[in-house]
């Protein structure tokens, strides 16, 4: 009798394990969200902006240093839109950083495997020397 009970319990537990292994069509598989990113990496982006930026003459004379914070959308096609200066250093440097960044291409963000528009906030270090 005891062995029959053990066999029945084993079959029941085995059946539950098998049922859990099947795919449930009501469960939706979610993929992780991926934020937009610069293809060459964040450090390379900062270096490119700092080295290639055309600093205004007044900023160079005053040795302006600091950071410019921008908010912008990376669209599904990798382009930048709605770029806004959040904070900056003045002397035309903020506008120069904005103009430079607006021309860049980023890898778009993804949600559930699909490319989507996402907002990004970034601070760019600047040294006008």
mmCIF file with all atom_site columns, C-alpha atoms in Angstrom:
data_model
loop_
_atom_site.group_PDB
_atom_site.id
_atom_site.type_symbol
_atom_site.label_atom_id
_atom_site.label_alt_id
_atom_site.label_comp_id
_atom_site.label_asym_id
_atom_site.label_entity_id
_atom_site.label_seq_id
_atom_site.pdbx_PDB_ins_code
_atom_site.Cartn_x
_atom_site.Cartn_y
_atom_site.Cartn_z
_atom_site.occupancy
_atom_site.B_iso_or_equiv
_atom_site.pdbx_formal_charge
_atom_site.auth_seq_id
_atom_site.auth_comp_id
_atom_site.auth_asym_id
_atom_site.auth_atom_id
_atom_site.pdbx_PDB_model_num
ATOM 1   C CA . UNK A 1 1   ? 0.000  0.000  0.000   1.00 0.00 ? 1   UNK A CA 1
ATOM 2   C CA . UNK A 1 2   ? 2.816  2.364  0.940   1.00 0.00 ? 2   UNK A CA 1
ATOM 3   C CA . UNK A 1 3   ? 4.652  1.751  -2.341  1.00 0.00 ? 3   UNK A CA 1
ATOM 4   C CA . UNK A 1 4   ? 1.445  2.348  -4.347  1.00 0.00 ? 4   UNK A CA 1
ATOM 5   C CA . UNK A 1 5   ? 0.994  5.701  -2.589  1.00 0.00 ? 5   UNK A CA 1
ATOM 6   C CA . UNK A 1 6   ? 4.621  6.654  -3.384  1.00 0.00 ? 6   UNK A CA 1
ATOM 7   C CA . UNK A 1 7   ? 4.120  5.744  -7.051  1.00 0.00 ? 7   UNK A CA 1
ATOM 8   C CA . UNK A 1 8   ? 0.926  7.827  -7.269  1.00 0.00 ? 8   UNK A CA 1
ATOM 9   C CA . UNK A 1 9   ? 2.619  10.845 -5.628  1.00 0.00 ? 9   UNK A CA 1
ATOM 10  C CA . UNK A 1 10  ? 5.598  10.436 -7.972  1.00 0.00 ? 10  UNK A CA 1
ATOM 11  C CA . UNK A 1 11  ? 3.316  10.382 -11.024 1.00 0.00 ? 11  UNK A CA 1
ATOM 12  C CA . UNK A 1 12  ? 1.442  13.458 -9.839  1.00 0.00 ? 12  UNK A CA 1
ATOM 13  C CA . UNK A 1 13  ? 4.621  15.413 -9.175  1.00 0.00 ? 13  UNK A CA 1
ATOM 14  C CA . UNK A 1 14  ? 6.139  14.263 -12.448 1.00 0.00 ? 14  UNK A CA 1
ATOM 15  C CA . UNK A 1 15  ? 3.022  15.415 -14.300 1.00 0.00 ? 15  UNK A CA 1
ATOM 16  C CA . UNK A 1 16  ? 3.232  18.876 -12.724 1.00 0.00 ? 16  UNK A CA 1
ATOM 17  C CA . UNK A 1 17  ? 6.883  19.211 -13.673 1.00 0.00 ? 17  UNK A CA 1
ATOM 18  C CA . UNK A 1 18  ? 6.050  18.211 -17.243 1.00 0.00 ? 18  UNK A CA 1
ATOM 19  C CA . UNK A 1 19  ? 3.153  20.699 -17.393 1.00 0.00 ? 19  UNK A CA 1
ATOM 20  C CA . UNK A 1 20  ? 5.404  23.543 -16.256 1.00 0.00 ? 20  UNK A CA 1
ATOM 21  C CA . UNK A 1 21  ? 7.947  22.780 -18.977 1.00 0.00 ? 21  UNK A CA 1
ATOM 22  C CA . UNK A 1 22  ? 5.369  23.451 -21.723 1.00 0.00 ? 22  UNK A CA 1
ATOM 23  C CA . UNK A 1 23  ? 5.128  26.948 -23.156 1.00 0.00 ? 23  UNK A CA 1
ATOM 24  C CA . UNK A 1 24  ? 2.096  28.790 -21.911 1.00 0.00 ? 24  UNK A CA 1
ATOM 25  C CA . UNK A 1 25  ? 0.658  30.787 -24.859 1.00 0.00 ? 25  UNK A CA 1
ATOM 26  C CA . UNK A 1 26  ? -0.687 33.431 -22.462 1.00 0.00 ? 26  UNK A CA 1
ATOM 27  C CA . UNK A 1 27  ? 2.749  34.287 -21.090 1.00 0.00 ? 27  UNK A CA 1
ATOM 28  C CA . UNK A 1 28  ? 4.324  37.072 -23.099 1.00 0.00 ? 28  UNK A CA 1
ATOM 29  C CA . UNK A 1 29  ? 8.084  36.881 -23.377 1.00 0.00 ? 29  UNK A CA 1
ATOM 30  C CA . UNK A 1 30  ? 9.497  40.323 -22.650 1.00 0.00 ? 30  UNK A CA 1
ATOM 31  C CA . UNK A 1 31  ? 12.879 41.372 -23.955 1.00 0.00 ? 31  UNK A CA 1
ATOM 32  C CA . UNK A 1 32  ? 14.988 43.785 -21.984 1.00 0.00 ? 32  UNK A CA 1
ATOM 33  C CA . UNK A 1 33  ? 14.862 47.454 -22.866 1.00 0.00 ? 33  UNK A CA 1
ATOM 34  C CA . UNK A 1 34  ? 18.113 48.780 -24.301 1.00 0.00 ? 34  UNK A CA 1
ATOM 35  C CA . UNK A 1 35  ? 18.954 52.463 -24.048 1.00 0.00 ? 35  UNK A CA 1
ATOM 36  C CA . UNK A 1 36  ? 20.374 54.381 -27.008 1.00 0.00 ? 36  UNK A CA 1
ATOM 37  C CA . UNK A 1 37  ? 24.162 54.432 -27.135 1.00 0.00 ? 37  UNK A CA 1
ATOM 38  C CA . UNK A 1 38  ? 26.957 55.898 -29.188 1.00 0.00 ? 38  UNK A CA 1
ATOM 39  C CA . UNK A 1 39  ? 28.333 53.058 -31.367 1.00 0.00 ? 39  UNK A CA 1
ATOM 40  C CA . UNK A 1 40  ? 32.003 53.772 -30.545 1.00 0.00 ? 40  UNK A CA 1
ATOM 41  C CA . UNK A 1 41  ? 31.354 54.022 -26.796 1.00 0.00 ? 41  UNK A CA 1
ATOM 42  C CA . UNK A 1 42  ? 30.677 56.835 -24.363 1.00 0.00 ? 42  UNK A CA 1
ATOM 43  C CA . UNK A 1 43  ? 34.330 57.724 -23.682 1.00 0.00 ? 43  UNK A CA 1
ATOM 44  C CA . UNK A 1 44  ? 35.036 58.035 -27.420 1.00 0.00 ? 44  UNK A CA 1
ATOM 45  C CA . UNK A 1 45  ? 31.993 60.271 -27.772 1.00 0.00 ? 45  UNK A CA 1
ATOM 46  C CA . UNK A 1 46  ? 33.259 62.628 -25.059 1.00 0.00 ? 46  UNK A CA 1
ATOM 47  C CA . UNK A 1 47  ? 36.723 62.736 -26.629 1.00 0.00 ? 47  UNK A CA 1
ATOM 48  C CA . UNK A 1 48  ? 35.325 63.408 -30.108 1.00 0.00 ? 48  UNK A CA 1
ATOM 49  C CA . UNK A 1 49  ? 33.147 66.259 -28.880 1.00 0.00 ? 49  UNK A CA 1
ATOM 50  C CA . UNK A 1 50  ? 35.965 67.843 -26.863 1.00 0.00 ? 50  UNK A CA 1
ATOM 51  C CA . UNK A 1 51  ? 38.592 67.497 -29.613 1.00 0.00 ? 51  UNK A CA 1
ATOM 52  C CA . UNK A 1 52  ? 36.464 68.344 -32.691 1.00 0.00 ? 52  UNK A CA 1
ATOM 53  C CA . UNK A 1 53  ? 34.352 71.129 -31.260 1.00 0.00 ? 53  UNK A CA 1
ATOM 54  C CA . UNK A 1 54  ? 34.845 74.563 -32.842 1.00 0.00 ? 54  UNK A CA 1
ATOM 55  C CA . UNK A 1 55  ? 35.108 76.711 -29.733 1.00 0.00 ? 55  UNK A CA 1
ATOM 56  C CA . UNK A 1 56  ? 34.145 80.406 -30.037 1.00 0.00 ? 56  UNK A CA 1
ATOM 57  C CA . UNK A 1 57  ? 37.091 82.837 -29.811 1.00 0.00 ? 57  UNK A CA 1
ATOM 58  C CA . UNK A 1 58  ? 35.817 84.445 -26.603 1.00 0.00 ? 58  UNK A CA 1
ATOM 59  C CA . UNK A 1 59  ? 35.591 81.025 -24.878 1.00 0.00 ? 59  UNK A CA 1
ATOM 60  C CA . UNK A 1 60  ? 39.193 80.262 -25.884 1.00 0.00 ? 60  UNK A CA 1
ATOM 61  C CA . UNK A 1 61  ? 40.409 83.630 -24.567 1.00 0.00 ? 61  UNK A CA 1
ATOM 62  C CA . UNK A 1 62  ? 38.681 83.019 -21.229 1.00 0.00 ? 62  UNK A CA 1
ATOM 63  C CA . UNK A 1 63  ? 39.873 79.368 -20.963 1.00 0.00 ? 63  UNK A CA 1
ATOM 64  C CA . UNK A 1 64  ? 36.301 78.198 -20.402 1.00 0.00 ? 64  UNK A CA 1
ATOM 65  C CA . UNK A 1 65  ? 36.001 74.751 -18.794 1.00 0.00 ? 65  UNK A CA 1
ATOM 66  C CA . UNK A 1 66  ? 33.083 72.795 -17.424 1.00 0.00 ? 66  UNK A CA 1
ATOM 67  C CA . UNK A 1 67  ? 30.308 70.665 -18.821 1.00 0.00 ? 67  UNK A CA 1
ATOM 68  C CA . UNK A 1 68  ? 27.329 71.129 -21.100 1.00 0.00 ? 68  UNK A CA 1
ATOM 69  C CA . UNK A 1 69  ? 24.253 69.032 -20.326 1.00 0.00 ? 69  UNK A CA 1
ATOM 70  C CA . UNK A 1 70  ? 21.901 68.243 -23.192 1.00 0.00 ? 70  UNK A CA 1
ATOM 71  C CA . UNK A 1 71  ? 18.579 66.469 -23.415 1.00 0.00 ? 71  UNK A CA 1
ATOM 72  C CA . UNK A 1 72  ? 17.779 64.935 -26.805 1.00 0.00 ? 72  UNK A CA 1
ATOM 73  C CA . UNK A 1 73  ? 15.754 62.218 -28.468 1.00 0.00 ? 73  UNK A CA 1
ATOM 74  C CA . UNK A 1 74  ? 17.409 59.382 -30.349 1.00 0.00 ? 74  UNK A CA 1
ATOM 75  C CA . UNK A 1 75  ? 14.898 58.370 -33.003 1.00 0.00 ? 75  UNK A CA 1
ATOM 76  C CA . UNK A 1 76  ? 14.412 54.828 -34.320 1.00 0.00 ? 76  UNK A CA 1
ATOM 77  C CA . UNK A 1 77  ? 16.415 55.777 -37.444 1.00 0.00 ? 77  UNK A CA 1
ATOM 78  C CA . UNK A 1 78  ? 19.462 56.706 -35.257 1.00 0.00 ? 78  UNK A CA 1
ATOM 79  C CA . UNK A 1 79  ? 19.144 60.464 -35.755 1.00 0.00 ? 79  UNK A CA 1
ATOM 80  C CA . UNK A 1 80  ? 18.963 63.138 -33.045 1.00 0.00 ? 80  UNK A CA 1
ATOM 81  C CA . UNK A 1 81  ? 15.891 65.339 -32.543 1.00 0.00 ? 81  UNK A CA 1
ATOM 82  C CA . UNK A 1 82  ? 14.575 67.841 -29.985 1.00 0.00 ? 82  UNK A CA 1
ATOM 83  C CA . UNK A 1 83  ? 18.014 68.715 -28.609 1.00 0.00 ? 83  UNK A CA 1
ATOM 84  C CA . UNK A 1 84  ? 17.759 71.118 -25.655 1.00 0.00 ? 84  UNK A CA 1
ATOM 85  C CA . UNK A 1 85  ? 20.514 72.687 -23.556 1.00 0.00 ? 85  UNK A CA 1
ATOM 86  C CA . UNK A 1 86  ? 19.815 71.917 -19.884 1.00 0.00 ? 86  UNK A CA 1
ATOM 87  C CA . UNK A 1 87  ? 22.904 73.637 -18.465 1.00 0.00 ? 87  UNK A CA 1
ATOM 88  C CA . UNK A 1 88  ? 26.174 74.929 -19.792 1.00 0.00 ? 88  UNK A CA 1
ATOM 89  C CA . UNK A 1 89  ? 29.190 77.182 -19.518 1.00 0.00 ? 89  UNK A CA 1
ATOM 90  C CA . UNK A 1 90  ? 28.159 80.067 -21.778 1.00 0.00 ? 90  UNK A CA 1
ATOM 91  C CA . UNK A 1 91  ? 30.314 82.000 -24.273 1.00 0.00 ? 91  UNK A CA 1
ATOM 92  C CA . UNK A 1 92  ? 28.636 80.138 -27.185 1.00 0.00 ? 92  UNK A CA 1
ATOM 93  C CA . UNK A 1 93  ? 30.126 76.791 -26.123 1.00 0.00 ? 93  UNK A CA 1
ATOM 94  C CA . UNK A 1 94  ? 26.707 75.331 -25.224 1.00 0.00 ? 94  UNK A CA 1
ATOM 95  C CA . UNK A 1 95  ? 25.326 76.057 -28.692 1.00 0.00 ? 95  UNK A CA 1
ATOM 96  C CA . UNK A 1 96  ? 28.490 74.640 -30.315 1.00 0.00 ? 96  UNK A CA 1
ATOM 97  C CA . UNK A 1 97  ? 28.129 71.359 -28.390 1.00 0.00 ? 97  UNK A CA 1
ATOM 98  C CA . UNK A 1 98  ? 24.440 71.177 -29.289 1.00 0.00 ? 98  UNK A CA 1
ATOM 99  C CA . UNK A 1 99  ? 25.169 71.759 -32.975 1.00 0.00 ? 99  UNK A CA 1
ATOM 100 C CA . UNK A 1 100 ? 27.880 69.072 -32.970 1.00 0.00 ? 100 UNK A CA 1
ATOM 101 C CA . UNK A 1 101 ? 25.750 66.466 -31.158 1.00 0.00 ? 101 UNK A CA 1
ATOM 102 C CA . UNK A 1 102 ? 22.744 67.050 -33.437 1.00 0.00 ? 102 UNK A CA 1
ATOM 103 C CA . UNK A 1 103 ? 24.811 65.722 -36.370 1.00 0.00 ? 103 UNK A CA 1
ATOM 104 C CA . UNK A 1 104 ? 25.746 62.447 -34.657 1.00 0.00 ? 104 UNK A CA 1
ATOM 105 C CA . UNK A 1 105 ? 24.125 59.041 -35.055 1.00 0.00 ? 105 UNK A CA 1
ATOM 106 C CA . UNK A 1 106 ? 23.402 56.783 -32.096 1.00 0.00 ? 106 UNK A CA 1
ATOM 107 C CA . UNK A 1 107 ? 22.311 53.152 -31.946 1.00 0.00 ? 107 UNK A CA 1
ATOM 108 C CA . UNK A 1 108 ? 18.595 53.535 -31.227 1.00 0.00 ? 108 UNK A CA 1
ATOM 109 C CA . UNK A 1 109 ? 16.946 52.266 -28.098 1.00 0.00 ? 109 UNK A CA 1
ATOM 110 C CA . UNK A 1 110 ? 14.993 49.039 -28.204 1.00 0.00 ? 110 UNK A CA 1
ATOM 111 C CA . UNK A 1 111 ? 11.880 47.933 -26.388 1.00 0.00 ? 111 UNK A CA 1
ATOM 112 C CA . UNK A 1 112 ? 10.539 44.415 -26.842 1.00 0.00 ? 112 UNK A CA 1
ATOM 113 C CA . UNK A 1 113 ? 12.975 43.947 -29.731 1.00 0.00 ? 113 UNK A CA 1
ATOM 114 C CA . UNK A 1 114 ? 11.739 46.964 -31.684 1.00 0.00 ? 114 UNK A CA 1
ATOM 115 C CA . UNK A 1 115 ? 13.657 50.181 -32.314 1.00 0.00 ? 115 UNK A CA 1
ATOM 116 C CA . UNK A 1 116 ? 11.979 53.098 -30.560 1.00 0.00 ? 116 UNK A CA 1
ATOM 117 C CA . UNK A 1 117 ? 12.560 56.799 -29.927 1.00 0.00 ? 117 UNK A CA 1
ATOM 118 C CA . UNK A 1 118 ? 14.036 57.426 -26.484 1.00 0.00 ? 118 UNK A CA 1
ATOM 119 C CA . UNK A 1 119 ? 15.160 60.512 -24.611 1.00 0.00 ? 119 UNK A CA 1
ATOM 120 C CA . UNK A 1 120 ? 18.757 60.814 -23.430 1.00 0.00 ? 120 UNK A CA 1
ATOM 121 C CA . UNK A 1 121 ? 20.372 63.275 -21.011 1.00 0.00 ? 121 UNK A CA 1
ATOM 122 C CA . UNK A 1 122 ? 24.145 63.623 -21.297 1.00 0.00 ? 122 UNK A CA 1
ATOM 123 C CA . UNK A 1 123 ? 26.788 65.962 -19.895 1.00 0.00 ? 123 UNK A CA 1
ATOM 124 C CA . UNK A 1 124 ? 29.750 66.716 -22.153 1.00 0.00 ? 124 UNK A CA 1
ATOM 125 C CA . UNK A 1 125 ? 33.030 67.932 -20.629 1.00 0.00 ? 125 UNK A CA 1
ATOM 126 C CA . UNK A 1 126 ? 34.480 70.959 -22.448 1.00 0.00 ? 126 UNK A CA 1
ATOM 127 C CA . UNK A 1 127 ? 37.859 72.718 -22.368 1.00 0.00 ? 127 UNK A CA 1
ATOM 128 C CA . UNK A 1 128 ? 38.219 75.776 -24.559 1.00 0.00 ? 128 UNK A CA 1
ATOM 129 C CA . UNK A 1 129 ? 42.002 76.267 -24.682 1.00 0.00 ? 129 UNK A CA 1
#
